Tab-separated table of C-alpha atoms in Angstrom:
chain	number	residue	atom	x	y	z
A	266	UNK	CA	-20.961	-43.439	-38.026
A	267	UNK	CA	-18.090	-40.875	-38.165
A	268	UNK	CA	-16.404	-38.591	-35.221
A	269	UNK	CA	-18.245	-35.665	-35.936
A	270	UNK	CA	-21.217	-37.489	-35.950
A	271	UNK	CA	-20.839	-38.578	-32.941
A	272	UNK	CA	-19.979	-35.374	-30.975
A	273	UNK	CA	-22.685	-34.072	-32.607
A	274	UNK	CA	-24.865	-36.674	-31.530
A	275	UNK	CA	-23.199	-36.404	-27.589
A	276	UNK	CA	-23.531	-32.110	-27.595
A	277	UNK	CA	-27.788	-32.466	-29.889
A	278	UNK	CA	-29.173	-34.407	-26.903
A	279	UNK	CA	-27.528	-32.362	-24.052
A	280	UNK	CA	-28.786	-29.012	-24.956
A	281	UNK	CA	-27.572	-25.579	-23.910
A	282	UNK	CA	-29.262	-26.070	-20.866
A	283	UNK	CA	-27.772	-29.430	-19.962
A	284	UNK	CA	-25.294	-27.210	-18.184
A	285	UNK	CA	-27.239	-26.323	-15.383
A	286	UNK	CA	-28.954	-29.273	-13.985
A	287	UNK	CA	-28.758	-31.116	-11.204
A	288	UNK	CA	-27.470	-34.071	-10.541
A	289	UNK	CA	-27.300	-35.998	-7.025
A	290	UNK	CA	-23.526	-37.567	-6.684
A	291	UNK	CA	-25.075	-39.313	-3.467
A	292	UNK	CA	-28.622	-39.045	-0.770
A	293	UNK	CA	-28.013	-37.362	1.878
A	294	UNK	CA	-31.145	-35.739	3.728
A	295	UNK	CA	-34.265	-37.287	5.839
A	296	UNK	CA	-37.154	-38.548	3.865
A	297	UNK	CA	-38.663	-35.449	3.948
A	298	UNK	CA	-35.414	-32.867	3.203
A	299	UNK	CA	-33.720	-34.345	0.301
A	300	UNK	CA	-29.943	-33.460	1.065
A	301	UNK	CA	-28.081	-34.496	-2.027
A	302	UNK	CA	-24.538	-34.039	-3.095
A	303	UNK	CA	-24.458	-32.695	-6.036
A	304	UNK	CA	-23.300	-32.077	-9.188
A	305	UNK	CA	-23.387	-27.905	-7.634
A	306	UNK	CA	-22.419	-29.526	-4.495
A	307	UNK	CA	-19.754	-30.576	-5.645
A	308	UNK	CA	-18.668	-27.727	-7.056
A	309	UNK	CA	-18.641	-25.371	-4.501
A	310	UNK	CA	-15.892	-27.905	-2.922
A	311	UNK	CA	-13.448	-26.999	-4.826
A	312	UNK	CA	-14.046	-23.404	-5.153
A	313	UNK	CA	-14.264	-23.522	-0.870
A	314	UNK	CA	-11.134	-25.521	-1.875
A	315	UNK	CA	-9.087	-24.095	-3.867
A	316	UNK	CA	-10.042	-20.913	-2.268
A	317	UNK	CA	-8.386	-22.719	1.141
A	318	UNK	CA	-5.307	-24.386	-0.514
A	319	UNK	CA	-3.982	-20.637	-2.364
A	320	UNK	CA	-4.438	-18.798	1.162
A	321	UNK	CA	-2.524	-22.146	3.343
A	322	UNK	CA	0.401	-21.566	0.091
A	323	UNK	CA	0.229	-17.871	0.836
A	324	UNK	CA	0.110	-17.498	4.603
A	325	UNK	CA	1.263	-21.013	6.046
A	326	UNK	CA	5.311	-19.464	5.207
A	327	UNK	CA	4.632	-15.969	6.100
A	328	UNK	CA	7.928	-13.544	5.863
A	329	UNK	CA	8.283	-10.380	5.754
A	330	UNK	CA	9.389	-10.297	2.177
A	331	UNK	CA	6.836	-12.293	0.226
A	332	UNK	CA	7.271	-14.441	-2.107
A	333	UNK	CA	4.611	-14.830	-5.032
A	334	UNK	CA	1.607	-16.431	-4.102
A	335	UNK	CA	1.676	-14.201	-0.521
A	336	UNK	CA	2.435	-10.707	-3.174
A	337	UNK	CA	-0.978	-12.293	-5.111
A	338	UNK	CA	-2.950	-13.320	-1.503
A	339	UNK	CA	-1.871	-9.905	0.273
A	340	UNK	CA	-2.894	-7.342	-3.159
A	341	UNK	CA	-6.014	-9.005	-2.815
A	342	UNK	CA	-6.658	-8.137	1.138
A	343	UNK	CA	-5.627	-5.150	0.371
A	344	UNK	CA	-8.012	-4.402	-2.495
A	345	UNK	CA	-10.628	-6.197	-0.828
A	346	UNK	CA	-10.208	-4.461	2.929
A	347	UNK	CA	-9.204	-0.790	0.759
A	348	UNK	CA	-13.116	-1.713	-0.428
A	349	UNK	CA	-14.587	-1.625	2.799
A	350	UNK	CA	-12.894	1.150	3.619
A	351	UNK	CA	-14.088	3.318	1.355
A	352	UNK	CA	-16.938	2.120	1.005
A	353	UNK	CA	-17.932	2.394	5.302
A	354	UNK	CA	-14.921	3.807	5.818
A	355	UNK	CA	-12.905	1.681	8.833
A	356	UNK	CA	-16.588	1.279	11.071
A	357	UNK	CA	-17.184	-1.575	8.903
A	358	UNK	CA	-14.099	-3.061	8.461
A	359	UNK	CA	-14.804	-6.163	11.202
A	360	UNK	CA	-16.891	-6.816	8.168
A	361	UNK	CA	-13.495	-7.606	5.984
A	362	UNK	CA	-13.726	-11.379	6.697
A	363	UNK	CA	-17.577	-12.460	4.508
A	364	UNK	CA	-16.835	-10.212	2.075
A	365	UNK	CA	-13.112	-11.264	1.378
A	366	UNK	CA	-14.665	-14.672	1.459
A	367	UNK	CA	-17.968	-13.753	-0.067
A	368	UNK	CA	-15.482	-12.113	-3.084
A	369	UNK	CA	-13.493	-15.459	-2.978
A	370	UNK	CA	-15.757	-17.745	-2.756
A	371	UNK	CA	-18.758	-15.860	-5.870
A	372	UNK	CA	-14.986	-15.217	-8.081
A	373	UNK	CA	-13.276	-18.716	-7.826
A	374	UNK	CA	-17.667	-20.183	-8.768
A	375	UNK	CA	-17.462	-18.172	-11.250
A	376	UNK	CA	-14.065	-18.450	-12.244
A	377	UNK	CA	-14.148	-22.738	-12.014
A	378	UNK	CA	-17.475	-23.150	-13.866
A	379	UNK	CA	-16.131	-21.700	-17.195
A	380	UNK	CA	-13.254	-24.340	-16.902
A	381	UNK	CA	-14.226	-26.810	-20.016
A	382	UNK	CA	-15.317	-29.883	-19.002
A	383	UNK	CA	-12.877	-33.646	-19.545
A	384	UNK	CA	-14.679	-35.426	-22.197
A	385	UNK	CA	-16.572	-38.904	-21.631
A	386	UNK	CA	-16.496	-38.299	-17.581
A	387	UNK	CA	-20.152	-38.710	-16.420
A	388	UNK	CA	-22.878	-35.909	-16.754
A	389	UNK	CA	-22.214	-35.757	-12.542
A	390	UNK	CA	-18.783	-34.672	-13.314
A	391	UNK	CA	-19.521	-32.178	-15.182
A	392	UNK	CA	-18.125	-28.741	-15.361
A	393	UNK	CA	-20.601	-26.843	-12.972
A	394	UNK	CA	-21.302	-22.873	-12.580
A	395	UNK	CA	-23.222	-22.480	-8.878
A	396	UNK	CA	-23.686	-18.872	-9.632
A	397	UNK	CA	-25.744	-19.987	-12.472
A	398	UNK	CA	-28.112	-20.982	-9.498
A	399	UNK	CA	-30.500	-18.292	-8.315
A	400	UNK	CA	-31.064	-20.038	-5.441
A	401	UNK	CA	-26.983	-19.860	-4.338
A	402	UNK	CA	-26.859	-15.955	-5.346
A	403	UNK	CA	-29.841	-15.390	-3.680
A	404	UNK	CA	-28.757	-16.350	-0.556
A	405	UNK	CA	-25.792	-14.955	-0.963
A	406	UNK	CA	-27.773	-11.961	-1.216
A	407	UNK	CA	-29.854	-12.517	1.931
A	408	UNK	CA	-27.050	-13.214	4.423
A	409	UNK	CA	-25.921	-9.459	3.210
A	410	UNK	CA	-29.550	-7.825	4.035
A	411	UNK	CA	-29.987	-9.463	7.394
A	412	UNK	CA	-25.949	-8.922	7.885
A	413	UNK	CA	-27.182	-4.470	6.914
A	414	UNK	CA	-30.463	-4.809	8.896
A	415	UNK	CA	-29.499	-6.306	12.218
A	416	UNK	CA	-26.568	-4.431	12.223
A	417	UNK	CA	-28.420	-1.466	11.316
A	418	UNK	CA	-30.992	-2.001	13.973
A	419	UNK	CA	-28.287	-3.059	16.557
A	420	UNK	CA	-26.198	-0.186	16.209
A	421	UNK	CA	-28.012	2.502	15.384
A	422	UNK	CA	-32.025	1.328	17.404
A	423	UNK	CA	-34.848	2.384	15.783
A	424	UNK	CA	-32.421	5.686	13.741
A	425	UNK	CA	-31.860	3.257	11.541
A	426	UNK	CA	-34.456	4.052	10.066
A	427	UNK	CA	-34.353	7.863	9.290
A	428	UNK	CA	-32.119	6.199	6.648
A	429	UNK	CA	-36.189	5.565	4.059
A	430	UNK	CA	-36.796	9.319	5.711
A	431	UNK	CA	-34.498	12.099	3.593
A	432	UNK	CA	-34.940	15.469	3.782
A	433	UNK	CA	-36.845	16.141	1.350
A	434	UNK	CA	-40.704	19.023	1.843
A	435	UNK	CA	-43.178	17.402	3.372
A	436	UNK	CA	-45.684	16.715	0.606
A	437	UNK	CA	-43.079	14.549	-0.756
A	438	UNK	CA	-42.116	12.471	1.891
A	439	UNK	CA	-44.974	9.545	1.785
A	440	UNK	CA	-43.989	9.188	-1.811
A	441	UNK	CA	-39.838	9.276	-1.491
A	442	UNK	CA	-40.302	6.616	2.019
A	443	UNK	CA	-42.408	4.210	0.703
A	444	UNK	CA	-39.722	4.784	-3.241
A	445	UNK	CA	-36.357	3.987	-0.671
A	446	UNK	CA	-38.419	1.231	1.343
A	447	UNK	CA	-38.651	-1.017	-1.411
A	448	UNK	CA	-35.751	0.257	-3.068
A	449	UNK	CA	-33.843	-1.490	-0.318
A	450	UNK	CA	-36.306	-4.507	-0.388
A	451	UNK	CA	-35.617	-5.210	-3.397
A	452	UNK	CA	-32.097	-4.843	-2.776
A	453	UNK	CA	-31.481	-8.231	-2.295
A	454	UNK	CA	-33.409	-9.548	-5.724
A	455	UNK	CA	-31.099	-6.895	-7.945
A	456	UNK	CA	-28.312	-8.168	-6.187
A	457	UNK	CA	-29.065	-12.293	-6.874
A	458	UNK	CA	-30.503	-11.623	-9.904
A	459	UNK	CA	-28.058	-9.318	-11.732
A	460	UNK	CA	-24.867	-12.729	-10.471
A	461	UNK	CA	-27.464	-15.481	-11.446
A	462	UNK	CA	-28.712	-13.931	-14.993
A	463	UNK	CA	-25.088	-13.015	-16.004
A	464	UNK	CA	-23.592	-16.167	-15.659
A	465	UNK	CA	-26.511	-17.663	-17.089
A	466	UNK	CA	-26.815	-15.569	-20.514
A	467	UNK	CA	-22.955	-16.552	-20.221
A	468	UNK	CA	-22.618	-19.549	-20.581
A	469	UNK	CA	-25.722	-20.630	-22.519
A	470	UNK	CA	-23.996	-17.793	-25.183
A	471	UNK	CA	-20.861	-20.509	-24.894
A	472	UNK	CA	-22.733	-23.560	-24.956
A	473	UNK	CA	-25.256	-21.895	-28.168
A	474	UNK	CA	-21.692	-20.889	-30.043
A	475	UNK	CA	-20.071	-24.023	-29.261
A	476	UNK	CA	-23.990	-25.967	-30.313
A	477	UNK	CA	-23.727	-24.246	-33.652
A	478	UNK	CA	-19.749	-25.427	-34.239
A	479	UNK	CA	-20.374	-28.630	-34.044
A	480	UNK	CA	-24.270	-28.473	-36.461
A	481	UNK	CA	-21.659	-26.720	-38.896
A	482	UNK	CA	-19.042	-29.554	-38.922
A	483	UNK	CA	-21.353	-32.452	-39.394
A	484	UNK	CA	-22.708	-29.680	-42.825
A	485	UNK	CA	-21.327	-30.347	-46.236
A	486	UNK	CA	-19.459	-28.649	-47.893
A	487	UNK	CA	-19.366	-24.865	-47.522
A	488	UNK	CA	-20.791	-25.175	-44.002
A	489	UNK	CA	-17.873	-26.419	-42.621
A	490	UNK	CA	-15.969	-23.258	-43.706
A	491	UNK	CA	-18.499	-21.166	-41.978
A	492	UNK	CA	-18.176	-23.053	-39.007
A	493	UNK	CA	-14.669	-20.708	-38.035
A	494	UNK	CA	-16.988	-17.875	-36.926
A	495	UNK	CA	-19.252	-18.542	-34.152
A	496	UNK	CA	-16.125	-20.214	-33.219
A	497	UNK	CA	-13.820	-17.292	-33.374
A	498	UNK	CA	-16.893	-15.813	-31.903
A	499	UNK	CA	-17.152	-18.038	-28.414
A	500	UNK	CA	-13.245	-17.348	-28.494
A	501	UNK	CA	-14.811	-14.424	-27.463
A	502	UNK	CA	-17.142	-14.506	-25.412
A	503	UNK	CA	-14.625	-16.595	-23.220
A	504	UNK	CA	-12.033	-14.206	-22.650
A	505	UNK	CA	-15.284	-11.769	-22.106
A	506	UNK	CA	-16.692	-14.473	-20.342
A	507	UNK	CA	-13.651	-14.667	-17.705
A	508	UNK	CA	-13.479	-10.484	-17.197
A	509	UNK	CA	-17.368	-11.349	-16.383
A	510	UNK	CA	-16.432	-13.872	-13.621
A	511	UNK	CA	-14.314	-11.065	-12.098
A	512	UNK	CA	-16.545	-7.900	-12.515
A	513	UNK	CA	-19.099	-9.924	-10.657
A	514	UNK	CA	-17.764	-10.914	-7.835
A	515	UNK	CA	-16.565	-7.632	-7.714
A	516	UNK	CA	-19.977	-5.675	-8.338
A	517	UNK	CA	-22.143	-8.467	-5.939
A	518	UNK	CA	-19.183	-7.310	-3.232
A	519	UNK	CA	-19.061	-4.252	-3.718
A	520	UNK	CA	-22.523	-3.594	-3.287
A	521	UNK	CA	-23.023	-5.373	-0.300
A	522	UNK	CA	-20.407	-2.657	0.508
A	523	UNK	CA	-21.733	-0.445	0.227
A	524	UNK	CA	-25.136	-1.577	1.947
A	525	UNK	CA	-23.651	-2.150	4.861
A	526	UNK	CA	-22.741	1.403	5.194
A	527	UNK	CA	-25.762	1.705	6.040
A	528	UNK	CA	-26.063	-0.201	8.920
A	529	UNK	CA	-22.558	0.925	10.344
A	530	UNK	CA	-23.523	4.216	9.096
A	531	UNK	CA	-25.135	6.501	10.255
A	532	UNK	CA	-27.568	7.781	7.613
A	533	UNK	CA	-26.856	11.445	6.148
A	534	UNK	CA	-29.235	12.537	3.572
B	278	UNK	CA	-33.541	-30.800	-41.667
B	279	UNK	CA	-30.449	-29.143	-41.592
B	280	UNK	CA	-27.878	-29.814	-38.454
B	281	UNK	CA	-28.422	-27.156	-37.456
B	282	UNK	CA	-31.906	-26.667	-37.395
B	283	UNK	CA	-31.642	-29.991	-35.228
B	284	UNK	CA	-29.221	-28.968	-32.906
B	285	UNK	CA	-31.663	-25.810	-32.156
B	286	UNK	CA	-34.889	-28.581	-31.747
B	287	UNK	CA	-32.834	-30.794	-29.541
B	288	UNK	CA	-32.394	-27.820	-26.972
B	289	UNK	CA	-35.914	-27.271	-27.209
B	290	UNK	CA	-36.578	-30.697	-26.389
B	291	UNK	CA	-34.162	-31.734	-23.970
B	292	UNK	CA	-35.395	-28.574	-22.136
B	293	UNK	CA	-38.665	-29.696	-22.520
B	294	UNK	CA	-37.897	-32.718	-21.372
B	295	UNK	CA	-35.722	-31.567	-18.114
B	296	UNK	CA	-39.167	-30.609	-16.290
B	297	UNK	CA	-40.402	-27.333	-19.115
B	298	UNK	CA	-37.616	-24.333	-18.243
B	299	UNK	CA	-34.790	-23.839	-16.468
B	300	UNK	CA	-32.739	-26.509	-13.676
B	301	UNK	CA	-32.733	-22.394	-11.782
B	302	UNK	CA	-36.639	-23.137	-10.787
B	303	UNK	CA	-36.236	-26.702	-9.945
B	304	UNK	CA	-37.798	-26.502	-5.881
B	305	UNK	CA	-37.134	-29.852	-5.134
B	306	UNK	CA	-32.704	-29.079	-5.747
B	307	UNK	CA	-33.575	-26.038	-2.980
B	308	UNK	CA	-33.116	-27.238	0.176
B	309	UNK	CA	-29.717	-29.025	-1.473
B	310	UNK	CA	-27.423	-26.774	-2.830
B	311	UNK	CA	-28.654	-24.277	0.245
B	312	UNK	CA	-27.683	-26.814	2.433
B	313	UNK	CA	-24.063	-27.263	1.293
B	314	UNK	CA	-23.690	-23.754	0.050
B	315	UNK	CA	-24.844	-23.005	3.877
B	316	UNK	CA	-21.795	-25.211	5.252
B	317	UNK	CA	-19.324	-24.324	2.245
B	318	UNK	CA	-19.662	-21.362	2.942
B	319	UNK	CA	-18.926	-21.007	6.657
B	320	UNK	CA	-16.558	-23.199	6.662
B	321	UNK	CA	-14.861	-20.708	4.111
B	322	UNK	CA	-15.597	-18.339	6.113
B	323	UNK	CA	-14.334	-19.863	9.321
B	324	UNK	CA	-11.657	-20.995	7.374
B	325	UNK	CA	-10.722	-17.321	6.370
B	326	UNK	CA	-11.786	-15.664	9.099
B	327	UNK	CA	-9.799	-18.020	11.929
B	328	UNK	CA	-6.363	-18.632	9.482
B	329	UNK	CA	-5.924	-17.556	7.004
B	330	UNK	CA	-5.985	-13.615	7.412
B	331	UNK	CA	-5.005	-13.571	11.066
B	332	UNK	CA	-1.756	-14.872	9.363
B	333	UNK	CA	-1.781	-12.501	6.156
B	334	UNK	CA	-3.363	-9.074	8.614
B	335	UNK	CA	-1.006	-9.833	11.521
B	336	UNK	CA	2.615	-10.123	8.478
B	337	UNK	CA	1.795	-6.965	6.650
B	338	UNK	CA	0.401	-5.577	9.975
B	339	UNK	CA	3.663	-6.371	11.074
B	340	UNK	CA	5.354	-5.255	8.025
B	341	UNK	CA	4.143	-1.973	8.330
B	342	UNK	CA	5.250	-1.726	12.612
B	343	UNK	CA	8.743	-2.937	11.064
B	344	UNK	CA	8.695	0.016	7.956
B	345	UNK	CA	7.081	2.600	9.981
B	346	UNK	CA	10.184	1.432	13.130
B	347	UNK	CA	12.973	1.358	10.189
B	348	UNK	CA	11.576	5.248	9.391
B	349	UNK	CA	12.254	6.048	13.375
B	350	UNK	CA	15.271	4.727	13.591
B	351	UNK	CA	16.070	6.130	10.430
B	352	UNK	CA	16.050	9.565	11.878
B	353	UNK	CA	16.733	9.431	15.194
B	354	UNK	CA	19.882	8.326	13.159
B	355	UNK	CA	20.050	11.203	11.539
B	356	UNK	CA	19.029	13.277	14.007
B	357	UNK	CA	22.684	11.818	16.073
B	358	UNK	CA	25.075	12.725	12.980
B	359	UNK	CA	23.001	16.063	12.819
B	360	UNK	CA	23.948	16.606	16.553
B	361	UNK	CA	26.962	15.139	15.639
B	362	UNK	CA	28.117	17.372	13.219
B	363	UNK	CA	27.497	20.775	15.065
B	364	UNK	CA	29.274	18.820	18.202
B	365	UNK	CA	32.164	19.300	15.415
B	366	UNK	CA	32.612	21.975	13.778
B	367	UNK	CA	31.079	23.824	17.548
B	368	UNK	CA	34.954	22.423	18.563
B	369	UNK	CA	36.580	22.733	15.042
B	370	UNK	CA	35.298	26.559	15.833
B	371	UNK	CA	36.528	26.155	19.333
B	372	UNK	CA	39.405	25.438	17.620
B	373	UNK	CA	39.763	27.559	16.405
B	374	UNK	CA	39.143	30.709	18.256
B	375	UNK	CA	41.817	29.056	21.334
B	376	UNK	CA	44.438	28.309	18.933
B	377	UNK	CA	44.019	32.434	17.708
B	378	UNK	CA	43.593	33.811	21.460
B	379	UNK	CA	47.024	31.849	21.389
B	380	UNK	CA	48.800	33.494	18.891
B	381	UNK	CA	47.424	37.219	19.815
B	382	UNK	CA	48.220	36.474	23.179
B	383	UNK	CA	52.280	34.969	21.808
B	384	UNK	CA	52.380	38.206	20.055
B	385	UNK	CA	51.762	39.639	22.810
B	386	UNK	CA	53.246	38.496	24.598
B	387	UNK	CA	56.595	38.948	21.812
B	388	UNK	CA	55.585	42.334	21.881
B	389	UNK	CA	56.538	42.907	25.587
B	390	UNK	CA	59.990	40.286	25.655
B	391	UNK	CA	60.446	42.315	22.712
B	392	UNK	CA	59.751	46.350	23.882
B	393	UNK	CA	61.372	45.773	26.774
B	394	UNK	CA	64.769	44.661	25.627
B	395	UNK	CA	63.806	47.839	23.152
B	396	UNK	CA	63.044	50.171	26.142
B	397	UNK	CA	66.891	48.559	28.264
B	398	UNK	CA	69.016	48.510	25.197
B	399	UNK	CA	68.063	51.930	24.497
B	400	UNK	CA	68.787	52.775	28.401
B	401	UNK	CA	72.633	50.557	28.242
B	402	UNK	CA	73.164	52.652	25.745
B	403	UNK	CA	71.446	56.412	26.943
B	404	UNK	CA	73.931	55.960	29.780
B	405	UNK	CA	76.839	55.087	27.407
B	406	UNK	CA	76.136	57.854	25.800
B	407	UNK	CA	76.209	60.082	28.291
B	408	UNK	CA	79.226	58.363	30.329
B	409	UNK	CA	80.521	59.669	27.099
B	410	UNK	CA	79.591	62.795	26.342
B	411	UNK	CA	80.569	63.554	29.415
B	412	UNK	CA	83.724	61.938	29.332
B	413	UNK	CA	84.339	64.162	26.649
B	414	UNK	CA	83.021	67.009	27.750
B	415	UNK	CA	85.935	66.445	30.678
B	416	UNK	CA	88.239	66.045	28.075
B	417	UNK	CA	87.841	69.353	26.320
B	418	UNK	CA	87.498	72.078	29.998
B	419	UNK	CA	90.541	69.271	30.588
B	420	UNK	CA	92.051	71.022	26.880
B	421	UNK	CA	91.002	73.970	27.580
B	422	UNK	CA	93.295	73.585	30.599
B	423	UNK	CA	96.129	72.420	28.769
B	424	UNK	CA	95.375	75.041	26.069
B	425	UNK	CA	95.647	77.117	28.173
B	426	UNK	CA	98.650	76.040	30.416
B	427	UNK	CA	99.892	76.337	26.991
B	428	UNK	CA	99.287	79.440	26.021
B	429	UNK	CA	101.082	81.198	29.515
B	430	UNK	CA	104.095	79.207	28.535
B	431	UNK	CA	104.575	79.768	25.296
B	432	UNK	CA	103.295	83.719	26.616
B	433	UNK	CA	105.594	83.608	29.517
B	434	UNK	CA	108.503	82.332	26.350
B	435	UNK	CA	107.938	84.303	24.697
B	436	UNK	CA	108.392	87.460	26.447
B	437	UNK	CA	111.121	85.971	28.093
B	438	UNK	CA	113.219	85.917	24.626
B	439	UNK	CA	111.643	89.265	23.816
B	440	UNK	CA	112.908	91.170	27.065
B	441	UNK	CA	114.538	88.603	27.815
B	442	UNK	CA	112.331	88.465	31.817
B	443	UNK	CA	110.165	85.876	32.426
B	444	UNK	CA	106.579	87.196	33.169
B	445	UNK	CA	104.823	85.639	36.640
B	446	UNK	CA	103.509	82.532	35.729
B	447	UNK	CA	99.643	84.491	37.885
B	448	UNK	CA	100.427	88.062	35.823
B	449	UNK	CA	99.760	85.635	32.010
B	450	UNK	CA	96.989	83.461	33.122
B	451	UNK	CA	95.988	87.036	34.423
B	452	UNK	CA	96.040	88.873	30.830
B	453	UNK	CA	95.796	85.968	29.171
B	454	UNK	CA	91.708	85.794	30.485
B	455	UNK	CA	92.260	89.271	30.061
B	456	UNK	CA	92.704	89.406	26.527
B	457	UNK	CA	89.869	85.867	25.926
């Protein structure tokens, strides 16, 4: 068996869905509730640690004239702060730590998931993208959703419900109100599926193209030469995925800001 | 079967063997994923909120204040400089005005002095002229008297030589006075 055959065999057994499988690292929880620490937990932990390390390096010796790390962190700070301020007009600035954490967490989960796995390590240590799981993105979307509802009622009382009753001709009102309520309720779903589906699709395409390369290399003659096509395709897709990793984190944080605006500012229909 | 087809088939097989669907739909993993997500996200939120963003926001705020202070100070110093310039120009103008007034004063004083000296000299000179004129007049009178005296004497001498009789002085004088 040649080296290429070996590689092919390994890939053949690990299908394109293998990268999304949850693998236990150590058990945790009760008999009824399984809270084991898994590869998903590990990569969330790695994202949190990378974020903390970056922020620590940036703020450890914070100076009036910033160094490189501090400049980068301040740019990120201003970027998120401006995004939130533009969306909520300053009323929502108390959510700044939440939006900042949300963006950084999602971005790093997306980005670190693009790292290549070191060949030969156990399955539990394969690179994993936590945001490629709908339950994770849905939970994050629900945090924003509940934050909007709680803040909305707390700040505006029942006036918060006015956002479902825009000023339209009376005969349209029942229809519009139903549409407004449905669109409001679908927010966490669209928010979570957008992120999850982007991550899922990106990683599937990467894995499929990589599989084509390995498969073609295992074949004879002309097929070996054709392998360059999916390889170049994968290079392109990988660069695109780096952009998507940022873009989806940005979209998630941006939409969270826009939704929070409904909660802190009265609707002006 | 080509390797490509084999690969695709194996992928489908693997998906089937893992419960016949997406690993994302395996609800048995949800509790664990939610649990660790909650802990780690909350932990990151806490660290961001209490430590990192506070520090970063503090330093950004401090820099903004420092810059604003520096701008204020610069504006103040500029105002001070402008004030100083104004004072300087004022002083310069004052000094110039003073100098010109002093010059004018000196000029008038000198003019007065010169006028006084001229008047004095004029007075002195006119006094001398008058004295000279007076002495000239006196000399004229005296000369006239002397001429008359000489005329009398000459007349006496002429008359004596002609008629050998010397006329009296009074008679000659009267005769001359009548003739002139």
